Amino acid sequence: MSTPVIIEAAINGVTAPERNPSVPRSPAEIAADAVRCLAAGAAIVHSHNAEFALDGARAAELYLEAWRPVLRERPDAILYPTAGAGATIADRYAHEVLLAEAGVLRMGLVDPGSVNLGGADELGLPLPMDYVYVNSYRDILHQVELCARYRLGPSVSIFEPGFLRVALAFQRARRMPRGALVKLYFGGDEGYLGGTGVTFGLPPTAPSLEAYLAMLEGCDLPWSVAVLGGDVIASGLARLALERGGHLRVGLEDHAGPRRPTNEELVREAAALARATGRRVASCAEAARILGLPQ
């Protein structure tokens, strides 16, 4: 029997209402959207606060305002935040500590590498900006140790192949905390911060997926696919992943294209595709069991 499909809904990210007016921004909007996505088949919901430059206490307060109504209705929901702002890795992950101590987290962040996540100009060339999403080896150790300390299943972001090599090193050394989900992020035609042209990572193609799966050979970590700056289903990547035993991430953080769908619509499309490939959709409780999330 095939493994049920875990669907993650990444419901906002840095997507502006100008790009899609359905993107939830306020805590009340995030809560309502998360509940709709869970009802449509999502087991995991990932959200950002509308403001980024917040200290850990304020960031945690806003996450709790959004998540507590969700957990009252769906106590089995798997919710997790993004990294925060701050000069040090402890600052950037202070909210995760507070959320874990508040008892609302079962999944934490592990971003095992650094990547350019910029936009593009009218020629499709990189914008002249200095921003790099940086995670040093010391930062990565902090993230892994935080997940271990608070018994959080790591959400392992793979923006580039080097990220996966680092993640696999932790797995081989038996240092990757229990409950990890490897998330293979492919770069779509639009940049994560907007514009069309240069982007990050591997393109959403069959050879790209096969390259990652070759790296994962012999490893029992579950994995999912997403297209940041594109459409994971329209690209054909979602079907390929489902046929190979993978899971799916969809949502307005990632989605780009001519359509203006809602998060709920994207989750329903992912669920329908899963069923069309002969796999049923995992409930929140089943997702926790598949991942082996600590209780």
PDB file of C-alpha atoms in Angstrom:
ATOM      1  CA  MET A   1       0.000   0.000   0.000  1.00  0.00           C
ATOM      2  CA  SER A   2       1.370   3.435  -0.941  1.00  0.00           C
ATOM      3  CA  THR A   3       2.166   6.012   1.718  1.00  0.00           C
ATOM      4  CA  PRO A   4      -0.511   8.711   2.112  1.00  0.00           C
ATOM      5  CA  VAL A   5       0.493  12.110   0.749  1.00  0.00           C
ATOM      6  CA  ILE A   6       1.406  14.866   3.175  1.00  0.00           C
ATOM      7  CA  ILE A   7       0.266  18.228   1.808  1.00  0.00           C
ATOM      8  CA  GLU A   8       1.819  21.389   3.196  1.00  0.00           C
ATOM      9  CA  ALA A   9       0.227  24.792   2.622  1.00  0.00           C
ATOM     10  CA  ALA A  10       2.718  27.681   2.674  1.00  0.00           C
ATOM     11  CA  ILE A  11       0.070  30.339   2.841  1.00  0.00           C
ATOM     12  CA  ASN A  12       1.771  33.735   2.583  1.00  0.00           C
ATOM     13  CA  GLY A  13       5.548  34.210   2.767  1.00  0.00           C
ATOM     14  CA  VAL A  14       6.595  37.512   1.202  1.00  0.00           C
ATOM     15  CA  THR A  15       3.802  37.450  -1.392  1.00  0.00           C
ATOM     16  CA  ALA A  16       2.167  40.870  -1.558  1.00  0.00           C
ATOM     17  CA  PRO A  17      -1.568  41.447  -2.073  1.00  0.00           C
ATOM     18  CA  GLU A  18      -0.679  43.103  -5.390  1.00  0.00           C
ATOM     19  CA  ARG A  19       0.572  39.719  -6.621  1.00  0.00           C
ATOM     20  CA  ASN A  20      -2.426  37.840  -5.234  1.00  0.00           C
ATOM     21  CA  PRO A  21      -5.200  39.619  -3.306  1.00  0.00           C
ATOM     22  CA  SER A  22      -6.133  36.374  -1.535  1.00  0.00           C
ATOM     23  CA  VAL A  23      -2.887  36.175   0.436  1.00  0.00           C
ATOM     24  CA  PRO A  24      -3.581  36.303   4.205  1.00  0.00           C
ATOM     25  CA  ARG A  25      -1.590  38.873   6.170  1.00  0.00           C
ATOM     26  CA  SER A  26      -3.245  39.653   9.516  1.00  0.00           C
ATOM     27  CA  PRO A  27      -3.389  37.054  12.309  1.00  0.00           C
ATOM     28  CA  ALA A  28      -7.159  36.705  11.826  1.00  0.00           C
ATOM     29  CA  GLU A  29      -6.744  36.179   8.071  1.00  0.00           C
ATOM     30  CA  ILE A  30      -3.952  33.655   8.635  1.00  0.00           C
ATOM     31  CA  ALA A  31      -6.071  31.721  11.134  1.00  0.00           C
ATOM     32  CA  ALA A  32      -9.104  31.565   8.849  1.00  0.00           C
ATOM     33  CA  ASP A  33      -7.023  30.595   5.820  1.00  0.00           C
ATOM     34  CA  ALA A  34      -5.163  27.904   7.743  1.00  0.00           C
ATOM     35  CA  VAL A  35      -8.427  26.317   8.881  1.00  0.00           C
ATOM     36  CA  ARG A  36      -9.715  26.272   5.299  1.00  0.00           C
ATOM     37  CA  CYS A  37      -6.498  24.663   4.059  1.00  0.00           C
ATOM     38  CA  LEU A  38      -6.627  21.999   6.761  1.00  0.00           C
ATOM     39  CA  ALA A  39     -10.222  21.213   5.831  1.00  0.00           C
ATOM     40  CA  ALA A  40      -9.184  20.933   2.169  1.00  0.00           C
ATOM     41  CA  GLY A  41      -6.488  18.354   2.907  1.00  0.00           C
ATOM     42  CA  ALA A  42      -3.388  20.106   4.230  1.00  0.00           C
ATOM     43  CA  ALA A  43      -1.685  18.480   7.212  1.00  0.00           C
ATOM     44  CA  ILE A  44       1.012  21.151   7.626  1.00  0.00           C
ATOM     45  CA  VAL A  45       0.557  24.926   7.468  1.00  0.00           C
ATOM     46  CA  HIS A  46       3.522  27.282   7.198  1.00  0.00           C
ATOM     47  CA  SER A  47       3.002  31.004   7.695  1.00  0.00           C
ATOM     48  CA  HIS A  48       4.925  34.241   8.085  1.00  0.00           C
ATOM     49  CA  ASN A  49       4.052  37.319  10.074  1.00  0.00           C
ATOM     50  CA  ALA A  50       3.232  40.303   7.871  1.00  0.00           C
ATOM     51  CA  GLU A  51       6.060  42.244   9.540  1.00  0.00           C
ATOM     52  CA  PHE A  52       9.563  40.806   9.411  1.00  0.00           C
ATOM     53  CA  ALA A  53      11.751  43.157  11.472  1.00  0.00           C
ATOM     54  CA  LEU A  54      10.383  42.090  14.857  1.00  0.00           C
ATOM     55  CA  ASP A  55      12.086  40.902  18.006  1.00  0.00           C
ATOM     56  CA  GLY A  56      11.459  37.336  19.078  1.00  0.00           C
ATOM     57  CA  ALA A  57       8.845  38.168  21.696  1.00  0.00           C
ATOM     58  CA  ARG A  58       6.701  40.244  19.339  1.00  0.00           C
ATOM     59  CA  ALA A  59       7.060  37.728  16.504  1.00  0.00           C
ATOM     60  CA  ALA A  60       5.968  34.897  18.804  1.00  0.00           C
ATOM     61  CA  GLU A  61       3.025  36.976  20.042  1.00  0.00           C
ATOM     62  CA  LEU A  62       1.735  37.453  16.487  1.00  0.00           C
ATOM     63  CA  TYR A  63       2.193  33.781  15.619  1.00  0.00           C
ATOM     64  CA  LEU A  64       0.260  32.795  18.733  1.00  0.00           C
ATOM     65  CA  GLU A  65      -2.527  35.219  17.850  1.00  0.00           C
ATOM     66  CA  ALA A  66      -2.844  33.513  14.457  1.00  0.00           C
ATOM     67  CA  TRP A  67      -2.331  29.915  15.555  1.00  0.00           C
ATOM     68  CA  ARG A  68      -4.287  29.581  18.781  1.00  0.00           C
ATOM     69  CA  PRO A  69      -7.677  29.781  17.011  1.00  0.00           C
ATOM     70  CA  VAL A  70      -6.457  27.152  14.536  1.00  0.00           C
ATOM     71  CA  LEU A  71      -5.320  24.787  17.270  1.00  0.00           C
ATOM     72  CA  ARG A  72      -8.571  25.225  19.177  1.00  0.00           C
ATOM     73  CA  GLU A  73     -10.415  23.948  16.109  1.00  0.00           C
ATOM     74  CA  ARG A  74      -7.729  21.532  14.881  1.00  0.00           C
ATOM     75  CA  PRO A  75      -5.477  20.535  17.801  1.00  0.00           C
ATOM     76  CA  ASP A  76      -3.688  17.993  15.590  1.00  0.00           C
ATOM     77  CA  ALA A  77      -2.597  20.615  13.024  1.00  0.00           C
ATOM     78  CA  ILE A  78       1.140  20.868  12.321  1.00  0.00           C
ATOM     79  CA  LEU A  79       2.078  24.554  12.215  1.00  0.00           C
ATOM     80  CA  TYR A  80       5.490  26.171  11.904  1.00  0.00           C
ATOM     81  CA  PRO A  81       6.930  29.679  11.337  1.00  0.00           C
ATOM     82  CA  THR A  82       9.715  31.155   9.266  1.00  0.00           C
ATOM     83  CA  ALA A  83      13.063  32.430  10.519  1.00  0.00           C
ATOM     84  CA  GLY A  84      13.041  35.836  12.157  1.00  0.00           C
ATOM     85  CA  ALA A  85      15.107  38.999  12.116  1.00  0.00           C
ATOM     86  CA  GLY A  86      18.178  39.732  14.200  1.00  0.00           C
ATOM     87  CA  ALA A  87      21.934  40.097  14.226  1.00  0.00           C
ATOM     88  CA  THR A  88      22.628  36.618  15.597  1.00  0.00           C
ATOM     89  CA  ILE A  89      21.210  33.160  15.012  1.00  0.00           C
ATOM     90  CA  ALA A  90      19.865  33.176  18.581  1.00  0.00           C
ATOM     91  CA  ASP A  91      17.993  36.396  17.784  1.00  0.00           C
ATOM     92  CA  ARG A  92      16.624  34.989  14.525  1.00  0.00           C
ATOM     93  CA  TYR A  93      15.313  31.864  16.254  1.00  0.00           C
ATOM     94  CA  ALA A  94      14.188  33.417  19.548  1.00  0.00           C
ATOM     95  CA  HIS A  95      10.535  33.236  18.499  1.00  0.00           C
ATOM     96  CA  GLU A  96      10.853  29.507  17.767  1.00  0.00           C
ATOM     97  CA  VAL A  97      12.046  28.933  21.333  1.00  0.00           C
ATOM     98  CA  LEU A  98       9.092  30.905  22.712  1.00  0.00           C
ATOM     99  CA  LEU A  99       6.613  29.070  20.482  1.00  0.00           C
ATOM    100  CA  ALA A 100       8.042  25.696  21.489  1.00  0.00           C
ATOM    101  CA  GLU A 101       7.824  26.649  25.157  1.00  0.00           C
ATOM    102  CA  ALA A 102       4.211  27.738  24.581  1.00  0.00           C
ATOM    103  CA  GLY A 103       3.447  24.204  23.388  1.00  0.00           C
ATOM    104  CA  VAL A 104       2.246  25.089  19.877  1.00  0.00           C
ATOM    105  CA  LEU A 105       5.154  23.691  17.828  1.00  0.00           C
ATOM    106  CA  ARG A 106       5.896  20.186  16.639  1.00  0.00           C
ATOM    107  CA  MET A 107       7.994  21.224  13.633  1.00  0.00           C
ATOM    108  CA  GLY A 108      11.034  23.521  13.580  1.00  0.00           C
ATOM    109  CA  LEU A 109      13.293  25.063  10.971  1.00  0.00           C
ATOM    110  CA  VAL A 110      16.564  23.728   9.597  1.00  0.00           C
ATOM    111  CA  ASP A 111      17.914  25.691   6.630  1.00  0.00           C
ATOM    112  CA  PRO A 112      21.283  24.015   5.995  1.00  0.00           C
ATOM    113  CA  GLY A 113      22.939  26.493   3.641  1.00  0.00           C
ATOM    114  CA  SER A 114      23.010  29.961   2.106  1.00  0.00           C
ATOM    115  CA  VAL A 115      21.360  31.204  -1.079  1.00  0.00           C
ATOM    116  CA  ASN A 116      20.694  34.324  -3.153  1.00  0.00           C
ATOM    117  CA  LEU A 117      16.957  35.041  -3.019  1.00  0.00           C
ATOM    118  CA  GLY A 118      16.687  38.250  -4.993  1.00  0.00           C
ATOM    119  CA  GLY A 119      14.587  39.619  -7.779  1.00  0.00           C
ATOM    120  CA  ALA A 120      15.261  40.316 -11.445  1.00  0.00           C
ATOM    121  CA  ASP A 121      15.181  43.380 -13.668  1.00  0.00           C
ATOM    122  CA  GLU A 122      13.368  43.803 -16.996  1.00  0.00           C
ATOM    123  CA  LEU A 123      16.145  41.858 -18.754  1.00  0.00           C
ATOM    124  CA  GLY A 124      15.865  38.961 -16.341  1.00  0.00           C
ATOM    125  CA  LEU A 125      19.209  39.800 -14.742  1.00  0.00           C
ATOM    126  CA  PRO A 126      19.877  39.922 -10.988  1.00  0.00           C
ATOM    127  CA  LEU A 127      18.907  43.153  -9.302  1.00  0.00           C
ATOM    128  CA  PRO A 128      21.872  45.054  -7.797  1.00  0.00           C
ATOM    129  CA  MET A 129      21.116  44.089  -4.214  1.00  0.00           C
ATOM    130  CA  ASP A 130      23.299  42.772  -1.408  1.00  0.00           C
ATOM    131  CA  TYR A 131      20.827  40.449   0.308  1.00  0.00           C
ATOM    132  CA  VAL A 132      21.893  36.834   0.740  1.00  0.00           C
ATOM    133  CA  TYR A 133      19.983  34.379   2.930  1.00  0.00           C
ATOM    134  CA  VAL A 134      22.915  33.258   5.059  1.00  0.00           C
ATOM    135  CA  ASN A 135      23.176  30.235   7.315  1.00  0.00           C
ATOM    136  CA  SER A 136      26.723  29.441   8.411  1.00  0.00           C
ATOM    137  CA  TYR A 137      27.690  26.006   9.673  1.00  0.00           C
ATOM    138  CA  ARG A 138      27.475  27.391  13.212  1.00  0.00           C
ATOM    139  CA  ASP A 139      23.971  28.689  12.443  1.00  0.00           C
ATOM    140  CA  ILE A 140      22.934  25.292  11.088  1.00  0.00           C
ATOM    141  CA  LEU A 141      24.208  23.561  14.219  1.00  0.00           C
ATOM    142  CA  HIS A 142      22.127  25.970  16.300  1.00  0.00           C
ATOM    143  CA  GLN A 143      19.014  25.134  14.269  1.00  0.00           C
ATOM    144  CA  VAL A 144      19.551  21.387  14.559  1.00  0.00           C
ATOM    145  CA  GLU A 145      20.283  21.567  18.273  1.00  0.00           C
ATOM    146  CA  LEU A 146      17.196  23.716  18.870  1.00  0.00           C
ATOM    147  CA  CYS A 147      15.013  21.092  17.183  1.00  0.00           C
ATOM    148  CA  ALA A 148      16.633  18.365  19.265  1.00  0.00           C
ATOM    149  CA  ARG A 149      16.269  20.302  22.520  1.00  0.00           C
ATOM    150  CA  TYR A 150      12.574  21.030  22.017  1.00  0.00           C
ATOM    151  CA  ARG A 151      11.762  17.737  20.273  1.00  0.00           C
ATOM    152  CA  LEU A 152      10.709  19.412  17.021  1.00  0.00           C
ATOM    153  CA  GLY A 153      10.650  17.604  13.693  1.00  0.00           C
ATOM    154  CA  PRO A 154      12.970  19.548  11.371  1.00  0.00           C
ATOM    155  CA  SER A 155      11.528  21.204   8.273  1.00  0.00           C
ATOM    156  CA  VAL A 156      14.671  20.876   6.153  1.00  0.00           C
ATOM    157  CA  SER A 157      14.732  23.450   3.345  1.00  0.00           C
ATOM    158  CA  ILE A 158      16.729  22.454   0.259  1.00  0.00           C
ATOM    159  CA  PHE A 159      17.237  25.510  -1.959  1.00  0.00           C
ATOM    160  CA  GLU A 160      20.382  24.166  -3.653  1.00  0.00           C
ATOM    161  CA  PRO A 161      22.051  20.734  -3.853  1.00  0.00           C
ATOM    162  CA  GLY A 162      24.648  21.750  -1.282  1.00  0.00           C
ATOM    163  CA  PHE A 163      21.890  22.150   1.292  1.00  0.00           C
ATOM    164  CA  LEU A 164      21.015  18.491   0.855  1.00  0.00           C
ATOM    165  CA  ARG A 165      24.622  17.372   1.251  1.00  0.00           C
ATOM    166  CA  VAL A 166      24.761  19.108   4.623  1.00  0.00           C
ATOM    167  CA  ALA A 167      21.414  17.637   5.704  1.00  0.00           C
ATOM    168  CA  LEU A 168      22.562  14.152   4.716  1.00  0.00           C
ATOM    169  CA  ALA A 169      25.757  14.598   6.712  1.00  0.00           C
ATOM    170  CA  PHE A 170      23.660  15.172   9.827  1.00  0.00           C
ATOM    171  CA  GLN A 171      21.500  12.166   8.969  1.00  0.00           C
ATOM    172  CA  ARG A 172      24.502   9.872   8.432  1.00  0.00           C
ATOM    173  CA  ALA A 173      25.982  11.014  11.745  1.00  0.00           C
ATOM    174  CA  ARG A 174      22.630  10.339  13.436  1.00  0.00           C
ATOM    175  CA  ARG A 175      22.443  13.979  14.433  1.00  0.00           C
ATOM    176  CA  MET A 176      19.304  14.860  12.464  1.00  0.00           C
ATOM    177  CA  PRO A 177      16.465  15.053  15.005  1.00  0.00           C
ATOM    178  CA  ARG A 178      13.512  12.728  14.675  1.00  0.00           C
ATOM    179  CA  GLY A 179      10.588  13.825  12.504  1.00  0.00           C
ATOM    180  CA  ALA A 180      12.488  15.489   9.654  1.00  0.00           C
ATOM    181  CA  LEU A 181      10.871  16.269   6.299  1.00  0.00           C
ATOM    182  CA  VAL A 182      13.269  17.153   3.467  1.00  0.00           C
ATOM    183  CA  LYS A 183      11.707  19.864   1.301  1.00  0.00           C
ATOM    184  CA  LEU A 184      13.123  20.052  -2.213  1.00  0.00           C
ATOM    185  CA  TYR A 185      12.616  23.622  -3.440  1.00  0.00           C
ATOM    186  CA  PHE A 186      12.878  24.145  -7.191  1.00  0.00           C
ATOM    187  CA  GLY A 187      13.226  27.593  -8.763  1.00  0.00           C
ATOM    188  CA  GLY A 188      10.375  28.653 -11.029  1.00  0.00           C
ATOM    189  CA  ASP A 189      10.431  31.268 -13.766  1.00  0.00           C
ATOM    190  CA  GLU A 190       9.743  34.091 -11.314  1.00  0.00           C
ATOM    191  CA  GLY A 191      12.079  35.162  -8.542  1.00  0.00           C
ATOM    192  CA  TYR A 192      11.080  34.572  -4.937  1.00  0.00           C
ATOM    193  CA  LEU A 193      11.071  38.340  -4.390  1.00  0.00           C
ATOM    194  CA  GLY A 194       9.501  39.093  -7.760  1.00  0.00           C
ATOM    195  CA  GLY A 195      10.537  39.602 -11.363  1.00  0.00           C
ATOM    196  CA  THR A 196      11.058  37.076 -14.129  1.00  0.00           C
ATOM    197  CA  GLY A 197      14.460  35.703 -14.967  1.00  0.00           C
ATOM    198  CA  VAL A 198      17.319  34.625 -12.745  1.00  0.00           C
ATOM    199  CA  THR A 199      16.274  32.525  -9.811  1.00  0.00           C
ATOM    200  CA  PHE A 200      17.798  29.987  -7.421  1.00  0.00           C
ATOM    201  CA  GLY A 201      18.363  26.266  -7.434  1.00  0.00           C
ATOM    202  CA  LEU A 202      17.432  23.583  -9.907  1.00  0.00           C
ATOM    203  CA  PRO A 203      14.570  24.057 -12.390  1.00  0.00           C
ATOM    204  CA  PRO A 204      11.362  22.035 -11.889  1.00  0.00           C
ATOM    205  CA  THR A 205      12.164  19.254 -14.339  1.00  0.00           C
ATOM    206  CA  ALA A 206      12.363  15.472 -14.243  1.00  0.00           C
ATOM    207  CA  PRO A 207      16.201  15.417 -14.461  1.00  0.00           C
ATOM    208  CA  SER A 208      16.414  17.873 -11.555  1.00  0.00           C
ATOM    209  CA  LEU A 209      14.174  15.704  -9.406  1.00  0.00           C
ATOM    210  CA  GLU A 210      16.157  12.609 -10.355  1.00  0.00           C
ATOM    211  CA  ALA A 211      19.386  14.354  -9.328  1.00  0.00           C
ATOM    212  CA  TYR A 212      18.005  14.977  -5.858  1.00  0.00           C
ATOM    213  CA  LEU A 213      16.576  11.465  -5.584  1.00  0.00           C
ATOM    214  CA  ALA A 214      19.966  10.029  -6.531  1.00  0.00           C
ATOM    215  CA  MET A 215      21.460  11.988  -3.628  1.00  0.00           C
ATOM    216  CA  LEU A 216      18.735  10.625  -1.330  1.00  0.00           C
ATOM    217  CA  GLU A 217      19.246   7.012  -2.420  1.00  0.00           C
ATOM    218  CA  GLY A 218      19.625   4.757   0.593  1.00  0.00           C
ATOM    219  CA  CYS A 219      18.217   7.413   2.926  1.00  0.00           C
ATOM    220  CA  ASP A 220      14.822   6.893   4.526  1.00  0.00           C
ATOM    221  CA  LEU A 221      14.014  10.567   5.136  1.00  0.00           C
ATOM    222  CA  PRO A 222      10.615  11.540   3.691  1.00  0.00           C
ATOM    223  CA  TRP A 223      10.713  14.315   1.105  1.00  0.00           C
ATOM    224  CA  SER A 224       8.436  16.768  -0.623  1.00  0.00           C
ATOM    225  CA  VAL A 225       8.637  19.110  -3.599  1.00  0.00           C
ATOM    226  CA  ALA A 226       7.722  22.749  -4.139  1.00  0.00           C
ATOM    227  CA  VAL A 227       8.261  25.283  -6.910  1.00  0.00           C
ATOM    228  CA  LEU A 228       9.045  28.741  -5.577  1.00  0.00           C
ATOM    229  CA  GLY A 229       8.119  31.339  -8.172  1.00  0.00           C
ATOM    230  CA  GLY A 230       6.057  28.916 -10.247  1.00  0.00           C
ATOM    231  CA  ASP A 231       3.305  26.305 -10.171  1.00  0.00           C
ATOM    232  CA  VAL A 232       4.314  22.898  -8.848  1.00  0.00           C
ATOM    233  CA  ILE A 233       1.279  21.181 -10.374  1.00  0.00           C
ATOM    234  CA  ALA A 234       1.275  22.900 -13.780  1.00  0.00           C
ATOM    235  CA  SER A 235       5.013  22.220 -14.102  1.00  0.00           C
ATOM    236  CA  GLY A 236       4.377  18.477 -13.915  1.00  0.00           C
ATOM    237  CA  LEU A 237       6.775  18.159 -10.988  1.00  0.00           C
ATOM    238  CA  ALA A 238       4.037  17.350  -8.478  1.00  0.00           C
ATOM    239  CA  ARG A 239       2.868  14.314 -10.447  1.00  0.00           C
ATOM    240  CA  LEU A 240       6.445  13.083 -10.875  1.00  0.00           C
ATOM    241  CA  ALA A 241       7.036  13.414  -7.146  1.00  0.00           C
ATOM    242  CA  LEU A 242       3.811  11.640  -6.239  1.00  0.00           C
ATOM    243  CA  GLU A 243       4.685   8.768  -8.552  1.00  0.00           C
ATOM    244  CA  ARG A 244       8.079   8.452  -6.837  1.00  0.00           C
ATOM    245  CA  GLY A 245       6.625   8.433  -3.318  1.00  0.00           C
ATOM    246  CA  GLY A 246       7.108  12.086  -2.432  1.00  0.00           C
ATOM    247  CA  HIS A 247       4.899  14.637  -0.736  1.00  0.00           C
ATOM    248  CA  LEU A 248       3.737  18.118  -1.820  1.00  0.00           C
ATOM    249  CA  ARG A 249       4.015  21.733  -0.732  1.00  0.00           C
ATOM    250  CA  VAL A 250       1.689  24.289  -2.321  1.00  0.00           C
ATOM    251  CA  GLY A 251       0.479  27.765  -1.392  1.00  0.00           C
ATOM    252  CA  LEU A 252       0.633  31.455  -2.159  1.00  0.00           C
ATOM    253  CA  GLU A 253       4.124  31.859  -0.700  1.00  0.00           C
ATOM    254  CA  ASP A 254       5.406  29.831  -3.640  1.00  0.00           C
ATOM    255  CA  HIS A 255       2.815  30.131  -6.406  1.00  0.00           C
ATOM    256  CA  ALA A 256       3.363  32.413  -9.393  1.00  0.00           C
ATOM    257  CA  GLY A 257       1.713  32.480 -12.794  1.00  0.00           C
ATOM    258  CA  PRO A 258      -1.240  33.917 -14.708  1.00  0.00           C
ATOM    259  CA  ARG A 259      -3.853  32.543 -12.274  1.00  0.00           C
ATOM    260  CA  ARG A 260      -4.840  34.098  -8.954  1.00  0.00           C
ATOM    261  CA  PRO A 261      -5.912  31.061  -6.909  1.00  0.00           C
ATOM    262  CA  THR A 262      -6.586  30.913  -3.194  1.00  0.00           C
ATOM    263  CA  ASN A 263      -4.584  28.731  -0.847  1.00  0.00           C
ATOM    264  CA  GLU A 264      -7.605  26.496  -0.400  1.00  0.00           C
ATOM    265  CA  GLU A 265      -7.872  26.001  -4.167  1.00  0.00           C
ATOM    266  CA  LEU A 266      -4.198  25.057  -4.397  1.00  0.00           C
ATOM    267  CA  VAL A 267      -4.579  22.509  -1.602  1.00  0.00           C
ATOM    268  CA  ARG A 268      -7.669  21.018  -3.254  1.00  0.00           C
ATOM    269  CA  GLU A 269      -5.781  20.734  -6.559  1.00  0.00           C
ATOM    270  CA  ALA A 270      -2.915  18.947  -4.800  1.00  0.00           C
ATOM    271  CA  ALA A 271      -5.329  16.568  -3.069  1.00  0.00           C
ATOM    272  CA  ALA A 272      -7.102  15.791  -6.346  1.00  0.00           C
ATOM    273  CA  LEU A 273      -3.781  15.063  -8.060  1.00  0.00           C
ATOM    274  CA  ALA A 274      -2.736  12.773  -5.225  1.00  0.00           C
ATOM    275  CA  ARG A 275      -5.934  10.774  -5.581  1.00  0.00           C
ATOM    276  CA  ALA A 276      -5.508  10.670  -9.369  1.00  0.00           C
ATOM    277  CA  THR A 277      -2.115   9.004  -8.894  1.00  0.00           C
ATOM    278  CA  GLY A 278      -3.618   6.392  -6.584  1.00  0.00           C
ATOM    279  CA  ARG A 279      -2.517   7.898  -3.290  1.00  0.00           C
ATOM    280  CA  ARG A 280      -4.811   9.177  -0.608  1.00  0.00           C
ATOM    281  CA  VAL A 281      -4.225  12.355   1.371  1.00  0.00           C
ATOM    282  CA  ALA A 282      -2.746  12.094   4.864  1.00  0.00           C
ATOM    283  CA  SER A 283      -4.616  13.537   7.812  1.00  0.00           C
ATOM    284  CA  CYS A 284      -2.687  15.598  10.355  1.00  0.00           C
ATOM    285  CA  ALA A 285      -2.423  12.580  12.651  1.00  0.00           C
ATOM    286  CA  GLU A 286      -1.241  10.352   9.795  1.00  0.00           C
ATOM    287  CA  ALA A 287       1.324  12.956   8.732  1.00  0.00           C
ATOM    288  CA  ALA A 288       2.708  13.038  12.265  1.00  0.00           C
ATOM    289  CA  ARG A 289       3.028   9.233  12.227  1.00  0.00           C
ATOM    290  CA  ILE A 290       4.625   9.152   8.765  1.00  0.00           C
ATOM    291  CA  LEU A 291       7.211  11.720   9.829  1.00  0.00           C
ATOM    292  CA  GLY A 292       7.700  10.167  13.240  1.00  0.00           C
ATOM    293  CA  LEU A 293       7.114  13.499  14.955  1.00  0.00           C
ATOM    294  CA  PRO A 294       7.919  13.370  18.657  1.00  0.00           C
ATOM    295  CA  GLN A 295       4.795  13.261  20.804  1.00  0.00           C
TER     296      GLN A 295
END
